[in-house]
GROMACS .gro file of C-alpha atoms in nm:
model
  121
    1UNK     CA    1  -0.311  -6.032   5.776
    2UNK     CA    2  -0.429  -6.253   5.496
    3UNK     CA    3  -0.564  -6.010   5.200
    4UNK     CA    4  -0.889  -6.150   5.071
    5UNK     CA    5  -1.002  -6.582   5.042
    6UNK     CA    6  -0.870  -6.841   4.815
    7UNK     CA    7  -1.275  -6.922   4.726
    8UNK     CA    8  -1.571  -6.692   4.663
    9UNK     CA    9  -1.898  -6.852   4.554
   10UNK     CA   10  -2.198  -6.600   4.399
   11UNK     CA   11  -2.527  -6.799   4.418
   12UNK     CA   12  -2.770  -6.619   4.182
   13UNK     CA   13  -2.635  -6.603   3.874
   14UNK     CA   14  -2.925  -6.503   3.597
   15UNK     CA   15  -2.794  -6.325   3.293
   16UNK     CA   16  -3.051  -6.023   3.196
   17UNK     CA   17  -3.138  -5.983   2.815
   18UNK     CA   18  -2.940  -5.706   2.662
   19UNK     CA   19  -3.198  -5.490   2.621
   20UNK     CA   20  -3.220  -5.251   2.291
   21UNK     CA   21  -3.000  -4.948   2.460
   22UNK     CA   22  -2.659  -4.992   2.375
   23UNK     CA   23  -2.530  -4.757   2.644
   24UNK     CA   24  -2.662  -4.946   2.888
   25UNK     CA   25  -2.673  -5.322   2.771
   26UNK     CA   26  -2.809  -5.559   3.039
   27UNK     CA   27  -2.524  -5.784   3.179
   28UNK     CA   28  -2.366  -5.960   3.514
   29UNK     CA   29  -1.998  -5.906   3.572
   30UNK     CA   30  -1.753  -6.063   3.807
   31UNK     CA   31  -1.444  -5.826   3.921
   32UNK     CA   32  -1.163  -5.974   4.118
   33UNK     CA   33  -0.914  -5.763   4.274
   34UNK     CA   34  -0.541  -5.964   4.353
   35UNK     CA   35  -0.370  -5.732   4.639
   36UNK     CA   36  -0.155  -5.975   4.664
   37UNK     CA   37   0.255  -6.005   4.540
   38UNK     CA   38   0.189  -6.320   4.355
   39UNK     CA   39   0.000  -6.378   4.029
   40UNK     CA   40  -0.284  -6.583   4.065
   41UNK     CA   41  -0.434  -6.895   3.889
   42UNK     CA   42  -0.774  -6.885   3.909
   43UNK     CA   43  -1.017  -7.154   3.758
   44UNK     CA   44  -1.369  -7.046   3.759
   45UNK     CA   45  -1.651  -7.338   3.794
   46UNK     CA   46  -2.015  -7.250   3.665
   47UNK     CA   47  -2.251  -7.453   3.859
   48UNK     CA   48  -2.612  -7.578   3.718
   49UNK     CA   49  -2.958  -7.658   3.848
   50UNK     CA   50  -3.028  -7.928   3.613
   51UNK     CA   51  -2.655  -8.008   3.460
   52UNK     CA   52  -2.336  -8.101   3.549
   53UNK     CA   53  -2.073  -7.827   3.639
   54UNK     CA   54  -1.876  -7.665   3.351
   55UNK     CA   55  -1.495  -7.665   3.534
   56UNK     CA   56  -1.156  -7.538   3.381
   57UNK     CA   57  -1.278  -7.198   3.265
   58UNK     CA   58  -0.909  -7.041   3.341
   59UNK     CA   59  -0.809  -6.696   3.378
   60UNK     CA   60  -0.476  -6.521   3.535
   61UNK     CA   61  -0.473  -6.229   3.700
   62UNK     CA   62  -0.151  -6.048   3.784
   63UNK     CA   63  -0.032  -5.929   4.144
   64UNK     CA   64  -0.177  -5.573   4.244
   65UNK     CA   65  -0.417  -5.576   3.928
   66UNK     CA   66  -0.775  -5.561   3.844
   67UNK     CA   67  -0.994  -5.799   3.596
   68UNK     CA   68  -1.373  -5.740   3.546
   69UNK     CA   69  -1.549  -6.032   3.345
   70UNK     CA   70  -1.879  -5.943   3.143
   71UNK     CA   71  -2.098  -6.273   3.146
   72UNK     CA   72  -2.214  -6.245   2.885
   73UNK     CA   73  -1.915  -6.245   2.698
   74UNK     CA   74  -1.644  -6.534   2.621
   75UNK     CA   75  -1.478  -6.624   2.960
   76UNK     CA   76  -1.125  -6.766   2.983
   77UNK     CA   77  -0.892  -6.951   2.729
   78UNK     CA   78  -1.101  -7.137   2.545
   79UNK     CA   79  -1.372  -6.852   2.544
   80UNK     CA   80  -1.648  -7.034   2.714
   81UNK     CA   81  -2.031  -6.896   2.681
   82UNK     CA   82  -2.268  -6.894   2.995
   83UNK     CA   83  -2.611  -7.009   2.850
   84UNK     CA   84  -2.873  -6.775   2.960
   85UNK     CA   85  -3.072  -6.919   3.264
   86UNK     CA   86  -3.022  -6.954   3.630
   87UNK     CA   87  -2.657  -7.058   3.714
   88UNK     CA   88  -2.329  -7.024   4.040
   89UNK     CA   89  -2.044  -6.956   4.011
   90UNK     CA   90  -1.770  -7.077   4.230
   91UNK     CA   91  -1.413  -6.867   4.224
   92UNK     CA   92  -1.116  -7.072   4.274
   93UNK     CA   93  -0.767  -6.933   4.258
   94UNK     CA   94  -0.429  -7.043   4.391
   95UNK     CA   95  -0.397  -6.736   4.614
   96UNK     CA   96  -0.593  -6.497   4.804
   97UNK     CA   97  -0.875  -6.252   4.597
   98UNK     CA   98  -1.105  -6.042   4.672
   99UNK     CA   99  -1.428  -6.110   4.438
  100UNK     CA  100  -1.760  -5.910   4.411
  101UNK     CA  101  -2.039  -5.993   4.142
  102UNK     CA  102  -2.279  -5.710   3.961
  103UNK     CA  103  -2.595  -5.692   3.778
  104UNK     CA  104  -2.735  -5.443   3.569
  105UNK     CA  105  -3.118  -5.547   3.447
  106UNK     CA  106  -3.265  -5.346   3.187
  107UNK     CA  107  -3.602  -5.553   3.226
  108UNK     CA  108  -3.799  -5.250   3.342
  109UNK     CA  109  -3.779  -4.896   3.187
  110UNK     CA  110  -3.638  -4.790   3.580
  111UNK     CA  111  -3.305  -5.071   3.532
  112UNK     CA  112  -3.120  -5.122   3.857
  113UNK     CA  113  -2.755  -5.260   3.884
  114UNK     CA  114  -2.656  -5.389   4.198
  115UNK     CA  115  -2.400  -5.571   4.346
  116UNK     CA  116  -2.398  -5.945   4.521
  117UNK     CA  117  -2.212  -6.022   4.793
  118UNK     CA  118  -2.010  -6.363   4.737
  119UNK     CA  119  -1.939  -6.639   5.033
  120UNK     CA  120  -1.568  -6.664   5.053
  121UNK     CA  121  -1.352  -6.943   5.222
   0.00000   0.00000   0.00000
């Protein structure tokens, strides 16, 4: 039984302003979860409306281990910055993941975080 996809793609990518809590700082996050027995090699691609795609954002994540990525943070080796606006983001890795996406908005005094589920191939 293959153990999660080799592609997950999470279509509504929006970053949420911080906020002025710092408990509870307004972010997206992107776990992925390797079950596998290999390491994986995973590139992530951040796809535009109105620019070209931002590839070779490149992460590893170790066999049986856990990564969650804040956003709004630097993201891979070269510490690449998601600029704030509607954006995808397409998961690629060299062996099966499992991927899931969150949001938590602070945009309202009742914030919500919720989770996106991701089409994988």
């Amino acid at each position: 039984m293959e153990k999660g996809k080799k592609n997950w793609v999470f279509c509504d990518g929006d970053l949420p302003p911080a906020g002025n809590d710092p408990a509870f700082s307004g972010h997206e996050a992107l776990m992925i979860t390797n079950v596998g027995e290999k390491d994986a090699k995973i590139e992530l691609v951040v796809l535009f409306e109105d620019a070209e795609p931002k590839r070779g954002i490149c992460i590893s994540l170790k066999a049986m281990r856990t990564i969650c990525l804040r956003m709004d943070k630097p993201l891979g080796e070269e510490g690449y910055r998601i600029p704030t606006g509607q954006y995808a983001l397409w998961v690629k890795s060299d062996v099966p993941v499992c991927a899931c996406f969150g949001r938590l908005d602070v945009r309202q005094p009742n914030m919500a975080y919720y989770s996106q589920s991701g089409c994988s191939f």
